[in-house]
CSV table of C-alpha atoms in Angstrom, one decimal:
chain,number,residue,atom,x,y,z
A,1,MET,CA,-105.2,19.8,5.0
A,2,TYR,CA,-102.7,21.2,2.6
A,3,PRO,CA,-101.4,18.8,-0.7
A,4,THR,CA,-98.3,19.7,-2.0
A,5,ALA,CA,-95.9,17.8,-4.4
A,6,GLU,CA,-92.2,18.5,-4.2
A,7,MET,CA,-89.3,17.7,-5.9
A,8,ARG,CA,-86.3,18.7,-3.3
A,9,TRP,CA,-81.9,18.1,-3.4
A,10,PHE,CA,-79.9,18.4,-0.5
A,11,PHE,CA,-76.1,19.0,-0.4
A,12,ARG,CA,-73.6,19.4,2.4
A,13,GLY,CA,-72.0,23.1,2.6
A,14,PRO,CA,-72.8,26.6,1.6
A,15,ILE,CA,-74.5,27.5,-1.2
A,16,PRO,CA,-72.2,27.4,-4.4
A,17,PRO,CA,-71.7,30.6,-6.1
A,18,GLU,CA,-72.7,29.3,-9.6
A,19,VAL,CA,-76.0,28.3,-7.9
A,20,GLU,CA,-76.9,31.7,-6.4
A,21,ALA,CA,-76.0,33.0,-9.8
A,22,TRP,CA,-78.2,30.3,-11.5
A,23,PHE,CA,-81.3,31.3,-9.0
A,24,GLN,CA,-81.0,34.3,-10.1
A,25,GLN,CA,-81.3,34.5,-13.5
A,26,GLY,CA,-84.8,35.1,-15.0
A,27,ALA,CA,-87.9,36.9,-15.0
A,28,GLY,CA,-90.1,37.4,-12.3
A,29,SER,CA,-88.9,38.5,-8.3
A,30,VAL,CA,-87.4,36.7,-5.3
A,31,GLU,CA,-88.8,36.8,-1.9
A,32,ARG,CA,-86.1,36.7,0.4
A,33,GLU,CA,-88.0,35.4,4.1
A,34,PRO,CA,-86.4,36.4,7.4
A,35,PRO,CA,-83.9,33.8,9.5
A,36,ARG,CA,-86.3,31.4,11.1
A,37,THR,CA,-85.5,28.1,13.4
A,38,ASP,CA,-87.9,25.1,13.0
A,39,ARG,CA,-88.0,22.4,15.6
A,40,TYR,CA,-88.1,18.9,14.0
A,41,LEU,CA,-89.2,15.6,15.8
A,42,ARG,CA,-86.3,13.1,15.6
A,43,LEU,CA,-88.4,9.9,13.8
A,44,PRO,CA,-85.0,7.7,12.9
A,45,GLY,CA,-85.7,5.2,9.9
A,46,SER,CA,-88.7,7.2,9.1
A,47,ASP,CA,-88.9,8.9,5.7
A,48,ASP,CA,-92.4,9.9,4.9
A,49,LEU,CA,-93.4,11.6,8.3
A,50,ASN,CA,-92.8,15.1,9.3
A,51,VAL,CA,-93.3,16.7,12.8
A,52,LYS,CA,-91.9,19.9,13.5
A,53,LEU,CA,-92.7,23.4,15.6
A,54,ARG,CA,-93.0,26.8,13.6
A,55,GLU,CA,-93.6,30.1,14.8
A,56,GLY,CA,-96.4,28.7,17.4
A,57,ARG,CA,-97.8,25.8,15.4
A,58,LEU,CA,-97.7,21.9,15.1
A,59,GLU,CA,-97.3,21.1,11.5
A,60,ILE,CA,-97.6,17.4,10.6
A,61,LYS,CA,-96.6,16.3,6.5
A,62,GLN,CA,-97.2,12.6,5.6
A,63,ARG,CA,-96.0,11.5,2.3
A,64,VAL,CA,-99.0,10.4,0.1
A,65,GLY,CA,-96.9,9.3,-2.9
A,66,THR,CA,-93.9,9.3,-4.6
A,67,THR,CA,-93.5,9.1,-8.4
A,68,HIS,CA,-90.5,7.2,-10.3
A,69,THR,CA,-87.3,9.1,-11.1
A,70,LEU,CA,-88.0,11.9,-13.2
A,71,ARG,CA,-85.2,13.6,-15.5
A,72,LEU,CA,-86.2,16.8,-16.3
A,73,HIS,CA,-83.2,18.2,-17.4
A,74,GLU,CA,-79.7,16.7,-18.7
A,75,HIS,CA,-78.2,17.1,-15.4
A,76,VAL,CA,-81.6,17.7,-13.2
A,77,SER,CA,-83.3,14.3,-12.3
A,78,GLY,CA,-85.0,13.7,-9.1
A,79,VAL,CA,-88.4,11.6,-7.6
A,80,VAL,CA,-91.4,14.0,-7.0
A,81,GLU,CA,-93.5,13.3,-3.3
A,82,ARG,CA,-96.8,14.3,-2.8
A,83,TRP,CA,-97.2,15.4,0.7
A,84,HIS,CA,-100.6,15.7,2.6
A,85,LYS,CA,-100.0,19.2,5.5
A,86,TRP,CA,-101.9,19.8,8.8
A,87,SER,CA,-101.3,22.6,10.9
A,88,PHE,CA,-102.4,23.4,14.6
A,89,GLU,CA,-102.1,26.4,16.5
A,90,LEU,CA,-100.4,25.6,20.1
A,91,ALA,CA,-101.9,27.4,23.3
A,92,GLU,CA,-99.1,26.0,25.3
A,93,PRO,CA,-96.7,29.0,26.2
A,94,ALA,CA,-93.2,29.3,24.2
A,95,GLY,CA,-91.1,29.0,27.0
A,96,ALA,CA,-92.9,26.3,28.3
A,97,ARG,CA,-92.2,24.1,25.0
A,98,THR,CA,-88.9,25.0,25.2
A,99,GLU,CA,-88.4,23.5,28.6
A,100,THR,CA,-90.3,20.2,27.1
A,101,MET,CA,-88.2,19.8,24.0
A,102,SER,CA,-84.7,20.5,25.8
A,103,ALA,CA,-85.6,17.9,28.5
A,104,ALA,CA,-87.0,14.7,25.9
A,105,GLY,CA,-83.8,15.5,24.0
A,106,SER,CA,-86.3,14.2,20.9
A,107,TRP,CA,-86.4,17.4,19.0
A,108,ILE,CA,-83.3,19.4,16.6
A,109,ALA,CA,-83.4,22.7,16.2
A,110,VAL,CA,-83.4,23.9,11.8
A,111,ARG,CA,-82.3,27.3,11.1
A,112,LYS,CA,-83.1,28.0,7.8
A,113,GLU,CA,-82.4,31.0,5.2
A,114,ARG,CA,-85.2,30.7,2.5
A,115,ARG,CA,-85.8,32.7,-0.9
A,116,LEU,CA,-88.6,31.9,-3.3
A,117,ARG,CA,-89.6,32.2,-6.9
A,118,THR,CA,-93.4,32.2,-8.0
A,119,TYR,CA,-94.7,30.8,-10.9
A,120,GLN,CA,-98.4,30.7,-11.6
A,121,VAL,CA,-100.3,27.9,-13.7
A,122,LYS,CA,-102.6,29.0,-16.3
A,123,ARG,CA,-105.1,27.7,-18.4
A,124,GLY,CA,-103.6,25.6,-21.1
A,125,GLY,CA,-100.2,25.4,-19.1
A,126,ARG,CA,-98.7,28.7,-19.5
A,127,VAL,CA,-96.4,29.6,-17.1
A,128,VAL,CA,-96.1,33.2,-15.8
A,129,ALA,CA,-93.3,34.0,-13.2
A,130,LEU,CA,-94.7,36.4,-10.7
A,131,THR,CA,-93.5,40.0,-9.2
A,132,SER,CA,-95.8,40.0,-5.9
A,133,SER,CA,-95.2,37.4,-3.1
A,134,GLU,CA,-99.2,36.8,-3.3
A,135,PRO,CA,-99.6,33.1,-4.2
A,136,PRO,CA,-102.3,31.9,-6.7
A,137,ALA,CA,-104.4,29.2,-6.7
A,138,GLU,CA,-102.4,27.3,-9.2
A,139,GLY,CA,-98.5,27.3,-9.2
A,140,CYS,CA,-95.4,26.3,-7.8
A,141,GLU,CA,-92.4,27.6,-5.8
A,142,LEU,CA,-89.1,27.5,-6.6
A,143,GLU,CA,-87.0,27.5,-3.2
A,144,LEU,CA,-83.0,28.0,-2.5
A,145,SER,CA,-82.2,27.6,1.3
A,146,THR,CA,-79.4,27.4,3.7
A,147,ILE,CA,-80.0,25.2,6.3
A,148,ASP,CA,-77.7,24.8,9.6
A,149,ALA,CA,-79.0,22.1,12.0
A,150,ALA,CA,-76.7,19.2,14.5
A,151,GLY,CA,-73.4,21.8,14.0
A,152,GLN,CA,-74.0,21.1,10.2
A,153,THR,CA,-74.3,23.4,7.3
A,154,TRP,CA,-76.2,22.0,4.3
A,155,TRP,CA,-78.5,24.0,1.2
A,156,THR,CA,-81.7,22.4,-0.4
A,157,LEU,CA,-83.3,23.3,-3.6
A,158,ALA,CA,-86.9,22.5,-4.2
A,159,PHE,CA,-89.9,23.1,-6.7
A,160,GLU,CA,-92.7,22.6,-4.4
A,161,ALA,CA,-96.3,22.8,-6.3
A,162,PHE,CA,-99.5,24.0,-4.7
A,163,GLY,CA,-103.3,23.6,-5.7
A,164,ASP,CA,-105.7,21.7,-7.1
A,165,GLU,CA,-104.5,18.3,-5.6
A,166,SER,CA,-104.9,16.1,-9.1
A,167,ALA,CA,-102.6,18.8,-11.1
A,168,LEU,CA,-100.0,19.1,-8.5
A,169,PRO,CA,-97.2,16.6,-9.9
A,170,ASP,CA,-97.9,17.7,-13.7
A,171,ASN,CA,-98.0,21.5,-12.3
A,172,LEU,CA,-94.7,20.8,-10.7
A,173,VAL,CA,-93.1,19.3,-14.4
A,174,LEU,CA,-94.4,21.8,-16.5
A,175,VAL,CA,-92.7,24.5,-14.0
A,176,ALA,CA,-89.6,23.2,-13.5
A,177,LYS,CA,-89.2,22.3,-17.4
A,178,GLN,CA,-89.9,26.0,-17.8
A,179,VAL,CA,-87.4,27.1,-15.5
A,180,LEU,CA,-84.4,24.8,-16.6
A,181,SER,CA,-85.1,25.8,-20.4
A,182,VAL,CA,-84.9,29.2,-20.2
A,183,ARG,CA,-81.7,30.0,-17.8
A,184,ASP,CA,-78.1,29.0,-18.3
A,185,GLU,CA,-76.8,25.2,-18.1
A,186,PRO,CA,-78.4,24.4,-14.6
A,187,PRO,CA,-75.7,23.2,-12.0
A,188,PRO,CA,-76.2,19.0,-11.6
A,189,PHE,CA,-79.2,18.2,-9.4
A,190,PRO,CA,-79.1,14.3,-9.5
A,191,THR,CA,-81.1,12.0,-8.1
A,192,ASP,CA,-78.8,10.5,-5.3
A,193,ALA,CA,-79.4,13.9,-3.6
A,194,SER,CA,-83.7,14.0,-3.8
A,195,GLN,CA,-85.3,13.3,-0.9
A,196,GLY,CA,-87.7,15.2,1.3
A,197,TYR,CA,-86.8,16.8,4.8
A,198,ALA,CA,-88.2,13.7,6.8
A,199,ALA,CA,-85.6,11.3,5.0
A,200,TRP,CA,-82.8,13.9,5.4
A,201,LEU,CA,-83.7,14.7,9.0
A,202,SER,CA,-83.8,10.7,9.6
A,203,ASN,CA,-80.0,10.5,8.0
A,204,LEU,CA,-78.5,14.0,9.4
A,205,ASP,CA,-76.5,12.4,11.9
A,206,GLY,CA,-74.6,10.0,9.6
A,207,ALA,CA,-74.9,11.8,6.7
A,208,GLU,CA,-71.2,12.8,4.8
A,209,ALA,CA,-70.3,15.3,2.6
A,210,ARG,CA,-71.5,15.3,-1.3
A,211,SER,CA,-69.5,18.1,-3.4
């Protein structure tokens, strides 16, 4: 079991240039992952369970808690969600899985292009921007991704803390406030756009564009 704490926002359309420019600021390196397509099980009405097929593995994420709305900056607020994740390697051939998913019609393909910045939280609450892709024991990632699903293009930004479960929400807030304080004024990230993948997928068909 792998615990995380996440604060995430979703927006319709391509990533705005001002968001791209803001993400590129600051110390540390940006890791650009190769594009990949994950397949998520459709769970209408569910915002606390995520089931997906990723690169030959079945991943299950369950939300185990949320915070009240937190304001990290004048223009940045959202909800911290705590998740538990399990990952299982699949023995079934890839072709058989594809045929099963197509026949069932209950899976949705989500293509992602992710960029990550990783921050280490050291003793005493000191935050360090890393230049290596090797994750530390305690820290938080800042993610900026383009998503294509159901014929729609979206983008998402997230802070995701990892490490000691009892420290996850505090480390997320610590890193987020540090990141927001050392860069130019951030673009707006409002509470009404703050949600996890489960909630976003649940509402994807009827989702309206955000400006």
